[in-house]
Amino acid sequence: MFIRWKYVIAAAIAAPFIGLFVAWSGVFGIGASSGHWAITDWFLHWSMRNSTRTAALGTEVPPLDNPEMLPLGAGHYAQACAMCHGSPAQGRPAVVFGMLPVPPDLKDDIPTWTDAELFQIVQHGVRFTGMPAWPVQTRPDEVWAMVAFLRAMPSMDAERYRQLSGVHADNGGADDGRLTCASCHDENRLNGRSLIPSLAGQSEAYLRESLIAYAQGNRASGVMATAIHGMDATETGEFAAYFAQQPRRPAVPEEGNPRGADIAAGRVLAMTGRPEDRIPACLSCHEKPDGNPLYPSLVGQSVPYLSRQLHLFREGERGGTRFSHLMARAAHELTDADIENLSAYFASGMPQQ
Ligand code: HEC
Ligand code: HEC
Ligand code: HEC
């Protein structure tokens, strides 16, 4: 066939201008009400699946069989995801059916993704769809807890979901119920393996300043940033006062020392530090009755919580109050074994032997 190259080149030059003209004229509909053409819908989903699969390549999946991931994941799901995706206790709210795309009922979709792919979607969100990214990008441990929960969700009934998330089903089941601070932090819901910290009896100043640190982004946690979103200074103060006046929880040692920690070595390090590695004595700041109220009490926290926070300090990922840099310095040279030993020592209530 004879091609008139002149016309082809002219068309190639004109095409972008025609495109610009169409966009400028406003005839191209951006309304969500008419939906996508079937082919557009197919194409968008196809590209989303391909992109997620490629992005998830090489992601190392940590063990997800820790049952303590479920309350954390479920609590955050109730406060940040159920309003679009529904939950085992409640279908999706009517308003989301006007979104394009409509947030799917995840029960059917979750089994079609691998753990690494779910991590990718929840950590980074999905562009142009309304599916949000995790509020902070430096806490993969929180996102993995969500992945563990998502895996368990398709076979979960409403009762189990309410139990795990701690939502109060006190409104006749009209919706998912209220999620409060106690949904996660209630002492009766915590144990020696919890990923969620105990707040009871911690100093009011430390609790208040920690909440401000989350709100201002000085301490990174997508879960807590969501929980306190929109709270003003008065409310922050009230929550701090409420938890501070509760009796401090006694020590919660991990049963059977599953991580093989050396509690005696933890005690020595806590009492004397290790000057050659510039590690100070932990007890020069912590657990002193007349110490600075912004130095938190560690006894009463679980081993997994203490250990996670020490890793975050060491890696430079945890901020906090105006004194948090002191703690980051104290943790800088700790080895993994030090962290296990110290966590076990404080969680056991600082035994003398
Ligand atoms: C504002 C509404 C909204 C919120 C809030 C939301 N999502 Fe989504 N989500 C969406 C939409 C819309 C999609 C569909 C994306 C697509 O079609 O590509 C989606 C997709 C997903 C998918 C992939 C499902 C699939 O096969 O397409 C997962 C998994 C998911 N969301 C999990 C979550 C989790 C976990 C949370 C809470 C941390 C959450 N979403 C919060 C709107 C939302
Ligand atoms: C979905 C579960 C969840 C909800 C709801 C929740 N929290 Fe938390 N909270 C956590 C987790 C997990 C952490 C640990 C975060 C981190 O690693 O920094 C935390 C940490 C905290 C801390 C810091 C404790 C410490 O020892 O440093 C305070 C204070 C706190 N939460 C207060 C609150 C208050 C007040 C509310 C209600 C407005 C609330 N939380 C709601 C899960 C939750
Ligand atoms: C110079 C004082 C100081 C020393 C020494 C110190 N810490 Fe801290 N530590 C702090 C401060 C201040 C915080 C609170 C940081 C913040 O603002 O969130 C903290 C927080 C912590 C937390 C987090 C508690 C929570 O509720 O989230 C752990 C765990 C901890 N320290 C363990 C240790 C260990 C183990 C040592 C010894 C290796 C140690 N600290 C030495 C000052 C100190």
Short mmCIF file of C-alpha atoms and ligand atoms in Angstrom, two decimals:
data_model
loop_
_atom_site.label_atom_id
_atom_site.label_comp_id
_atom_site.label_asym_id
_atom_site.label_seq_id
_atom_site.Cartn_x
_atom_site.Cartn_y
_atom_site.Cartn_z
CA MET A 1 0.00 0.00 0.00
CA PHE A 2 1.19 3.46 -0.82
CA ILE A 3 1.58 5.53 2.34
CA ARG A 4 1.60 9.28 2.17
CA TRP A 5 4.23 9.89 4.84
CA LYS A 6 3.45 13.59 4.80
CA TYR A 7 -0.03 12.87 6.21
CA VAL A 8 1.23 10.36 8.79
CA ILE A 9 3.72 12.87 10.15
CA ALA A 10 1.14 15.66 10.16
CA ALA A 11 -1.31 13.40 12.05
CA ALA A 12 1.39 12.45 14.61
CA ILE A 13 2.13 16.12 15.22
CA ALA A 14 -1.55 17.06 15.43
CA ALA A 15 -2.60 14.21 17.76
CA PRO A 16 -1.37 15.72 21.05
CA PHE A 17 -3.02 19.04 20.17
CA ILE A 18 -6.31 17.32 19.42
CA GLY A 19 -6.02 15.54 22.78
CA LEU A 20 -5.33 18.83 24.55
CA PHE A 21 -8.26 20.44 22.74
CA VAL A 22 -10.66 17.68 23.83
CA ALA A 23 -9.47 18.01 27.46
CA TRP A 24 -9.77 21.80 27.29
CA SER A 25 -13.25 21.71 25.73
CA GLY A 26 -14.61 19.78 28.73
CA VAL A 27 -16.62 17.28 26.66
CA PHE A 28 -14.70 14.37 28.20
CA GLY A 29 -16.82 13.17 31.14
CA ILE A 30 -15.11 12.66 34.50
CA GLY A 31 -18.32 11.83 36.38
CA ALA A 32 -18.26 8.58 38.39
CA SER A 33 -21.98 7.90 37.95
CA SER A 34 -21.76 6.49 34.42
CA GLY A 35 -19.09 3.91 35.32
CA HIS A 36 -16.26 2.69 33.08
CA TRP A 37 -16.70 0.95 29.76
CA ALA A 38 -16.22 -2.78 30.27
CA ILE A 39 -12.94 -2.67 28.36
CA THR A 40 -11.59 0.24 30.43
CA ASP A 41 -12.57 -1.62 33.60
CA TRP A 42 -10.81 -4.75 32.43
CA PHE A 43 -7.72 -2.82 31.37
CA LEU A 44 -7.41 -0.94 34.67
CA HIS A 45 -7.71 -4.12 36.71
CA TRP A 46 -5.30 -5.96 34.51
CA SER A 47 -2.67 -3.23 34.84
CA MET A 48 -3.25 -2.98 38.60
CA ARG A 49 -2.69 -6.73 39.03
CA ASN A 50 0.43 -6.69 36.85
CA SER A 51 1.87 -3.68 38.64
CA THR A 52 1.20 -5.18 42.07
CA ARG A 53 2.74 -8.50 41.09
CA THR A 54 5.91 -6.85 39.82
CA ALA A 55 6.22 -4.51 42.82
CA ALA A 56 5.84 -7.44 45.21
CA LEU A 57 8.73 -9.38 43.66
CA GLY A 58 11.52 -9.97 46.15
CA THR A 59 9.44 -8.90 49.17
CA GLU A 60 10.52 -10.97 52.15
CA VAL A 61 7.45 -12.21 54.02
CA PRO A 62 7.90 -12.48 57.82
CA PRO A 63 6.07 -15.19 59.81
CA LEU A 64 2.38 -14.23 59.91
CA ASP A 65 1.11 -16.91 62.29
CA ASN A 66 1.47 -14.79 65.45
CA PRO A 67 -2.11 -14.55 66.85
CA GLU A 68 -1.26 -11.16 68.42
CA MET A 69 -1.22 -9.61 64.95
CA LEU A 70 -4.97 -10.15 64.68
CA PRO A 71 -6.31 -7.71 67.33
CA LEU A 72 -3.98 -5.00 66.04
CA GLY A 73 -4.97 -5.62 62.42
CA ALA A 74 -8.68 -5.93 63.25
CA GLY A 75 -8.70 -2.76 65.37
CA HIS A 76 -7.06 -0.75 62.64
CA TYR A 77 -9.33 -2.33 60.01
CA ALA A 78 -12.37 -1.16 62.00
CA GLN A 79 -11.08 2.39 62.14
CA ALA A 80 -9.55 2.77 58.69
CA CYS A 81 -10.89 0.21 56.21
CA ALA A 82 -14.41 -0.95 57.14
CA MET A 83 -15.92 2.38 56.07
CA CYS A 84 -15.09 1.48 52.46
CA HIS A 85 -14.77 -2.31 52.34
CA GLY A 86 -17.32 -3.36 54.98
CA SER A 87 -16.40 -6.03 57.53
CA PRO A 88 -17.58 -9.45 58.74
CA ALA A 89 -19.94 -7.53 61.06
CA GLN A 90 -21.37 -5.16 58.46
CA GLY A 91 -21.72 -4.80 54.69
CA ARG A 92 -20.31 -1.83 52.83
CA PRO A 93 -22.01 1.53 53.53
CA ALA A 94 -24.35 2.74 50.76
CA VAL A 95 -22.23 5.79 49.92
CA VAL A 96 -19.28 3.78 48.58
CA PHE A 97 -21.39 2.32 45.77
CA GLY A 98 -21.15 5.78 44.16
CA MET A 99 -17.34 5.53 44.00
CA LEU A 100 -15.51 4.57 40.83
CA PRO A 101 -14.18 1.95 41.24
CA VAL A 102 -16.45 0.69 44.01
CA PRO A 103 -14.27 -0.55 46.93
CA PRO A 104 -14.59 -4.34 46.66
CA ASP A 105 -15.90 -6.71 49.31
CA LEU A 106 -12.49 -8.08 50.24
CA LYS A 107 -13.78 -11.50 51.28
CA ASP A 108 -13.72 -12.63 47.65
CA ASP A 109 -10.58 -10.78 46.60
CA ILE A 110 -8.11 -11.61 49.38
CA PRO A 111 -7.60 -15.25 48.35
CA THR A 112 -6.55 -14.09 44.86
CA TRP A 113 -3.49 -12.22 46.22
CA THR A 114 -0.26 -13.50 47.80
CA ASP A 115 0.91 -12.12 51.17
CA ALA A 116 3.59 -10.02 49.47
CA GLU A 117 1.00 -8.55 47.07
CA LEU A 118 -1.40 -7.69 49.88
CA PHE A 119 1.50 -5.98 51.67
CA GLN A 120 2.23 -3.98 48.54
CA ILE A 121 -1.41 -2.83 48.15
CA VAL A 122 -1.89 -1.91 51.82
CA GLN A 123 1.50 -0.21 52.22
CA HIS A 124 1.32 1.87 49.04
CA GLY A 125 -2.37 2.15 48.17
CA VAL A 126 -3.68 2.17 44.58
CA ARG A 127 -3.42 5.31 42.51
CA PHE A 128 -6.61 6.85 40.98
CA THR A 129 -8.96 4.57 42.96
CA GLY A 130 -9.37 6.04 46.44
CA MET A 131 -7.48 3.10 48.01
CA PRO A 132 -5.18 4.96 50.44
CA ALA A 133 -1.54 4.21 51.31
CA TRP A 134 -0.60 3.35 54.93
CA PRO A 135 -0.32 6.68 56.78
CA VAL A 136 3.43 6.18 57.43
CA GLN A 137 5.95 4.36 55.23
CA THR A 138 8.43 3.35 57.96
CA ARG A 139 6.33 0.77 59.85
CA PRO A 140 6.17 -2.40 57.74
CA ASP A 141 5.55 -4.32 60.99
CA GLU A 142 2.12 -2.66 61.27
CA VAL A 143 1.28 -3.42 57.65
CA TRP A 144 2.24 -7.09 58.11
CA ALA A 145 -0.13 -7.30 61.08
CA MET A 146 -2.86 -6.05 58.73
CA VAL A 147 -1.91 -8.67 56.12
CA ALA A 148 -2.19 -11.39 58.79
CA PHE A 149 -5.65 -10.09 59.69
CA LEU A 150 -6.76 -9.86 56.02
CA ARG A 151 -5.76 -13.50 55.53
CA ALA A 152 -7.95 -14.53 58.47
CA MET A 153 -10.90 -12.28 57.60
CA PRO A 154 -12.68 -14.26 54.84
CA SER A 155 -13.45 -17.11 57.25
CA MET A 156 -14.31 -14.86 60.21
CA ASP A 157 -17.85 -14.42 61.55
CA ALA A 158 -19.23 -11.17 62.99
CA GLU A 159 -18.76 -12.24 66.59
CA ARG A 160 -15.10 -13.14 66.17
CA TYR A 161 -14.46 -9.89 64.32
CA ARG A 162 -16.05 -7.82 67.10
CA GLN A 163 -14.05 -9.73 69.68
CA LEU A 164 -10.75 -9.20 67.87
CA SER A 165 -11.26 -5.56 66.95
CA GLY A 166 -12.81 -4.62 70.27
CA VAL A 167 -15.58 -2.60 68.59
CA HIS A 168 -18.45 -2.10 71.00
CA ALA A 169 -21.56 -3.66 69.51
CA ASP A 170 -23.75 -1.55 71.77
CA ASN A 171 -25.95 0.01 69.11
CA GLY A 172 -28.06 -2.97 68.12
CA GLY A 173 -25.70 -3.84 65.28
CA ALA A 174 -26.77 -0.77 63.29
CA ASP A 175 -23.18 -0.39 62.13
CA ASP A 176 -19.73 -1.62 63.04
CA GLY A 177 -20.10 -0.03 66.45
CA ARG A 178 -17.71 2.32 68.16
CA LEU A 179 -13.99 1.80 68.22
CA THR A 180 -12.39 3.53 71.19
CA CYS A 181 -8.93 3.67 72.73
CA ALA A 182 -9.97 0.83 75.04
CA SER A 183 -10.78 -1.36 72.02
CA CYS A 184 -7.03 -1.78 71.71
CA HIS A 185 -5.58 -0.64 75.05
CA ASP A 186 -7.98 -2.16 77.60
CA GLU A 187 -5.85 -4.02 80.17
CA ASN A 188 -8.10 -7.09 79.95
CA ARG A 189 -7.31 -7.44 76.27
CA LEU A 190 -3.52 -7.38 76.72
CA ASN A 191 -1.16 -10.21 77.67
CA GLY A 192 2.55 -11.04 77.75
CA ARG A 193 2.76 -11.34 73.95
CA SER A 194 0.72 -8.26 72.95
CA LEU A 195 1.99 -5.93 70.25
CA ILE A 196 -0.13 -3.16 71.78
CA PRO A 197 1.35 -1.31 74.79
CA SER A 198 -0.19 -0.97 78.21
CA LEU A 199 -0.96 2.64 79.14
CA ALA A 200 -2.26 2.07 82.65
CA GLY A 201 -0.32 4.02 85.26
CA GLN A 202 2.20 5.47 82.81
CA SER A 203 2.93 9.13 83.68
CA GLU A 204 0.37 11.62 82.42
CA ALA A 205 3.09 13.82 80.92
CA TYR A 206 4.56 10.92 78.92
CA LEU A 207 1.14 9.80 77.62
CA ARG A 208 0.15 13.34 76.63
CA GLU A 209 3.45 14.13 74.91
CA SER A 210 3.41 10.78 73.11
CA LEU A 211 -0.04 11.53 71.69
CA ILE A 212 1.15 14.92 70.50
CA ALA A 213 4.21 13.22 68.94
CA TYR A 214 1.94 10.85 66.97
CA ALA A 215 -0.34 13.70 65.89
CA GLN A 216 2.55 15.84 64.70
CA GLY A 217 4.27 12.97 62.94
CA ASN A 218 7.28 12.97 65.30
CA ARG A 219 6.58 9.35 66.21
CA ALA A 220 5.65 7.12 63.28
CA SER A 221 2.67 4.79 63.66
CA GLY A 222 -0.10 4.55 61.07
CA VAL A 223 -2.33 2.90 63.67
CA MET A 224 -1.96 5.63 66.30
CA ALA A 225 -1.95 8.48 63.77
CA THR A 226 -5.38 7.26 62.64
CA ALA A 227 -6.66 6.68 66.18
CA ILE A 228 -6.00 10.25 67.30
CA HIS A 229 -6.72 12.05 64.06
CA GLY A 230 -8.66 15.26 64.64
CA MET A 231 -8.25 15.20 68.41
CA ASP A 232 -7.60 18.57 70.07
CA ALA A 233 -5.29 19.36 73.01
CA THR A 234 -8.08 19.12 75.59
CA GLU A 235 -9.06 15.61 74.48
CA THR A 236 -5.44 14.50 74.38
CA GLY A 237 -5.04 15.72 77.96
CA GLU A 238 -8.19 13.91 79.07
CA PHE A 239 -7.08 10.58 77.59
CA ALA A 240 -3.66 10.93 79.19
CA ALA A 241 -5.20 11.69 82.58
CA TYR A 242 -7.66 8.79 82.25
CA PHE A 243 -5.00 6.14 81.61
CA ALA A 244 -2.44 7.67 84.01
CA GLN A 245 -4.74 7.29 87.02
CA GLN A 246 -5.21 3.54 86.44
CA PRO A 247 -3.02 1.22 88.52
CA ARG A 248 0.24 0.27 86.76
CA ARG A 249 0.12 -3.24 85.41
CA PRO A 250 2.38 -5.80 87.11
CA ALA A 251 5.14 -7.44 85.10
CA VAL A 252 4.08 -9.72 82.21
CA PRO A 253 6.95 -12.17 81.55
CA GLU A 254 6.73 -14.26 78.39
CA GLU A 255 5.82 -17.81 79.28
CA GLY A 256 8.63 -20.32 78.77
CA ASN A 257 11.11 -17.70 77.49
CA PRO A 258 10.46 -18.64 73.82
CA ARG A 259 13.24 -16.39 72.51
CA GLY A 260 15.85 -17.91 74.79
CA ALA A 261 16.74 -14.57 76.38
CA ASP A 262 19.45 -14.28 79.04
CA ILE A 263 17.66 -12.32 81.75
CA ALA A 264 20.75 -12.12 83.99
CA ALA A 265 22.75 -10.53 81.15
CA GLY A 266 19.85 -8.12 80.63
CA ARG A 267 20.03 -7.13 84.28
CA VAL A 268 23.76 -6.40 84.15
CA LEU A 269 23.37 -4.28 81.02
CA ALA A 270 20.39 -2.40 82.49
CA MET A 271 22.29 -1.66 85.71
CA THR A 272 25.76 -0.85 84.44
CA GLY A 273 25.48 -0.30 80.68
CA ARG A 274 28.51 -1.13 78.52
CA PRO A 275 30.84 1.88 78.47
CA GLU A 276 33.16 0.47 75.75
CA ASP A 277 30.16 0.50 73.37
CA ARG A 278 28.80 3.80 74.76
CA ILE A 279 25.68 2.06 76.08
CA PRO A 280 24.44 3.84 79.23
CA ALA A 281 22.82 2.11 82.19
CA CYS A 282 19.09 1.95 81.38
CA LEU A 283 18.27 2.30 85.06
CA SER A 284 20.00 5.67 85.24
CA CYS A 285 16.85 6.99 83.51
CA HIS A 286 14.11 4.33 83.71
CA GLU A 287 12.19 3.02 86.75
CA LYS A 288 13.43 5.74 89.11
CA PRO A 289 10.61 6.78 91.45
CA ASP A 290 11.61 10.47 91.34
CA GLY A 291 12.90 10.41 87.76
CA ASN A 292 11.87 12.61 84.83
CA PRO A 293 8.16 11.89 84.13
CA LEU A 294 8.94 11.83 80.41
CA TYR A 295 11.10 8.70 80.90
CA PRO A 296 8.49 5.96 80.58
CA SER A 297 8.14 2.95 82.83
CA LEU A 298 9.05 -0.29 81.05
CA VAL A 299 7.84 -2.86 83.58
CA GLY A 300 4.34 -3.94 82.60
CA GLN A 301 5.05 -3.91 78.84
CA SER A 302 5.30 -7.16 76.90
CA VAL A 303 8.56 -8.53 75.47
CA PRO A 304 7.37 -8.09 71.83
CA TYR A 305 6.44 -4.43 72.43
CA LEU A 306 9.71 -3.57 74.24
CA SER A 307 11.78 -5.39 71.66
CA ARG A 308 10.01 -3.72 68.72
CA GLN A 309 10.50 -0.24 70.18
CA LEU A 310 14.20 -0.89 70.86
CA HIS A 311 14.68 -2.03 67.26
CA LEU A 312 12.89 1.11 66.05
CA PHE A 313 15.10 3.33 68.24
CA ARG A 314 18.25 1.59 67.06
CA GLU A 315 17.27 1.90 63.40
CA GLY A 316 16.48 5.59 63.89
CA GLU A 317 12.78 5.08 63.04
CA ARG A 318 11.30 6.00 66.40
CA GLY A 319 10.92 9.57 67.54
CA GLY A 320 8.67 10.71 70.37
CA THR A 321 8.82 13.48 72.95
CA ARG A 322 11.53 16.13 73.14
CA PHE A 323 13.74 13.62 75.00
CA SER A 324 13.50 10.79 72.47
CA HIS A 325 16.95 11.58 71.02
CA LEU A 326 18.48 10.50 74.37
CA MET A 327 16.87 7.11 73.99
CA ALA A 328 17.90 6.79 70.33
CA ARG A 329 21.48 7.36 71.44
CA ALA A 330 21.16 4.79 74.24
CA ALA A 331 19.90 2.15 71.77
CA HIS A 332 22.33 2.90 68.96
CA GLU A 333 24.92 0.19 69.74
CA LEU A 334 22.62 -2.52 71.14
CA THR A 335 22.96 -5.93 69.48
CA ASP A 336 19.93 -8.11 68.67
CA ALA A 337 20.82 -10.31 71.65
CA ASP A 338 21.08 -7.24 73.95
CA ILE A 339 17.58 -6.22 72.86
CA GLU A 340 16.13 -9.66 73.65
CA ASN A 341 17.90 -9.82 77.03
CA LEU A 342 16.86 -6.31 78.08
CA SER A 343 13.25 -6.80 76.96
CA ALA A 344 12.98 -10.06 78.90
CA TYR A 345 14.56 -8.45 81.98
CA PHE A 346 12.12 -5.51 82.09
CA ALA A 347 9.09 -7.62 81.15
CA SER A 348 9.89 -9.98 84.04
CA GLY A 349 9.71 -7.11 86.52
CA MET A 350 13.48 -6.65 86.95
CA PRO A 351 14.30 -9.76 89.02
CA GLN A 352 17.27 -9.35 91.39
CA GLN A 353 18.91 -12.70 90.52
C1 HEC B 1 -11.74 5.45 50.65
C2 HEC B 1 -12.07 4.08 50.47
C3 HEC B 1 -11.05 3.02 50.86
C4 HEC B 1 -10.45 2.83 52.08
C5 HEC B 1 -10.59 3.68 53.34
C6 HEC B 1 -9.67 1.63 51.95
N1 HEC B 1 -9.77 1.12 50.69
FE1 HEC B 1 -8.94 -0.62 50.01
N2 HEC B 1 -9.64 -0.24 48.14
C7 HEC B 1 -10.46 0.82 47.81
C8 HEC B 1 -10.75 0.74 46.39
C9 HEC B 1 -11.60 1.71 45.60
C10 HEC B 1 -10.09 -0.42 45.90
C11 HEC B 1 -10.12 -0.98 44.47
C12 HEC B 1 -8.84 -0.71 43.75
C13 HEC B 1 -8.89 -1.27 42.32
O1 HEC B 1 -9.94 -1.62 41.84
O2 HEC B 1 -7.84 -1.33 41.72
C14 HEC B 1 -9.41 -1.01 47.04
C15 HEC B 1 -8.66 -2.17 46.97
C16 HEC B 1 -8.16 -2.83 48.07
C17 HEC B 1 -7.52 -4.13 48.01
C18 HEC B 1 -7.31 -4.96 46.75
C19 HEC B 1 -8.57 -5.69 46.43
C20 HEC B 1 -8.69 -6.03 44.95
O3 HEC B 1 -8.63 -7.20 44.62
O4 HEC B 1 -8.85 -5.08 44.17
C21 HEC B 1 -7.17 -4.45 49.30
C22 HEC B 1 -6.48 -5.72 49.78
C23 HEC B 1 -7.57 -3.34 50.14
N3 HEC B 1 -8.17 -2.39 49.35
C24 HEC B 1 -7.36 -3.29 51.51
C25 HEC B 1 -7.65 -2.17 52.29
C26 HEC B 1 -7.27 -2.03 53.67
C27 HEC B 1 -6.56 -3.09 54.50
C28 HEC B 1 -7.69 -0.79 54.07
C29 HEC B 1 -7.48 -0.14 55.43
C30 HEC B 1 -6.11 0.01 55.85
C31 HEC B 1 -8.34 -0.16 52.94
N4 HEC B 1 -8.28 -1.02 51.87
C32 HEC B 1 -8.92 1.11 52.98
C33 HEC B 1 -10.94 1.79 48.64
C34 HEC B 1 -10.60 1.95 49.98
C1 HEC B 2 -6.17 -0.13 66.60
C2 HEC B 2 -5.55 -0.21 67.89
C3 HEC B 2 -5.33 1.08 68.68
C4 HEC B 2 -6.24 2.06 68.98
C5 HEC B 2 -7.69 2.15 68.57
C6 HEC B 2 -5.54 3.01 69.82
N1 HEC B 2 -4.23 2.62 69.98
FE1 HEC B 2 -2.79 3.60 71.05
N2 HEC B 2 -1.39 2.29 70.40
C7 HEC B 2 -1.63 1.20 69.59
C8 HEC B 2 -0.36 0.64 69.19
C9 HEC B 2 -0.16 -0.56 68.28
C10 HEC B 2 0.65 1.43 69.78
C11 HEC B 2 2.17 1.31 69.60
C12 HEC B 2 2.54 2.21 68.43
C13 HEC B 2 4.02 2.41 68.22
O1 HEC B 2 4.69 1.44 67.85
O2 HEC B 2 4.50 3.53 68.43
C14 HEC B 2 -0.03 2.44 70.55
C15 HEC B 2 0.62 3.40 71.33
C16 HEC B 2 -0.02 4.33 72.13
C17 HEC B 2 0.65 5.23 73.06
C18 HEC B 2 2.15 5.27 73.36
C19 HEC B 2 2.46 4.29 74.49
C20 HEC B 2 3.90 4.19 74.88
O3 HEC B 2 4.21 3.43 75.81
O4 HEC B 2 4.75 4.86 74.29
C21 HEC B 2 -0.32 6.01 73.63
C22 HEC B 2 -0.13 7.11 74.66
C23 HEC B 2 -1.60 5.59 73.05
N3 HEC B 2 -1.39 4.56 72.16
C24 HEC B 2 -2.84 6.15 73.37
C25 HEC B 2 -4.03 5.86 72.68
C26 HEC B 2 -5.25 6.62 72.84
C27 HEC B 2 -5.44 7.79 73.79
C28 HEC B 2 -6.17 6.08 71.96
C29 HEC B 2 -7.60 6.51 71.67
C30 HEC B 2 -7.72 7.85 71.17
C31 HEC B 2 -5.51 4.96 71.29
N4 HEC B 2 -4.21 4.87 71.75
C32 HEC B 2 -6.12 4.13 70.37
C33 HEC B 2 -2.87 0.73 69.20
C34 HEC B 2 -4.05 1.45 69.29
C1 HEC B 3 19.19 9.28 79.10
C2 HEC B 3 17.99 8.63 79.54
C3 HEC B 3 17.70 7.24 79.00
C4 HEC B 3 18.50 6.12 79.05
C5 HEC B 3 19.91 5.99 79.57
C6 HEC B 3 17.69 5.04 78.50
N1 HEC B 3 16.46 5.51 78.12
FE1 HEC B 3 14.95 4.40 77.35
N2 HEC B 3 13.84 6.06 77.10
C7 HEC B 3 14.22 7.34 77.47
C8 HEC B 3 13.22 8.28 77.04
C9 HEC B 3 13.26 9.79 77.24
C10 HEC B 3 12.20 7.52 76.40
C11 HEC B 3 10.91 8.05 75.78
C12 HEC B 3 11.17 8.44 74.33
C13 HEC B 3 10.00 9.21 73.78
O1 HEC B 3 10.02 10.43 73.92
O2 HEC B 3 9.08 8.61 73.23
C14 HEC B 3 12.62 6.14 76.47
C15 HEC B 3 11.87 5.10 75.96
C16 HEC B 3 12.23 3.77 76.04
C17 HEC B 3 11.45 2.67 75.56
C18 HEC B 3 10.06 2.76 74.89
C19 HEC B 3 8.99 2.69 75.97
C20 HEC B 3 7.59 2.84 75.45
O3 HEC B 3 6.67 2.83 76.26
O4 HEC B 3 7.39 2.98 74.24
C21 HEC B 3 12.15 1.53 75.82
C22 HEC B 3 11.72 0.12 75.50
C23 HEC B 3 13.38 1.94 76.47
N3 HEC B 3 13.40 3.30 76.59
C24 HEC B 3 14.36 1.05 76.90
C25 HEC B 3 15.61 1.46 77.35
C26 HEC B 3 16.70 0.54 77.56
C27 HEC B 3 16.63 -0.97 77.38
C28 HEC B 3 17.77 1.29 77.95
C29 HEC B 3 19.18 0.83 78.24
C30 HEC B 3 19.90 0.27 77.11
C31 HEC B 3 17.34 2.67 77.99
N4 HEC B 3 16.02 2.74 77.62
C32 HEC B 3 18.14 3.74 78.35
C33 HEC B 3 15.38 7.68 78.16
C34 HEC B 3 16.43 6.85 78.40
#
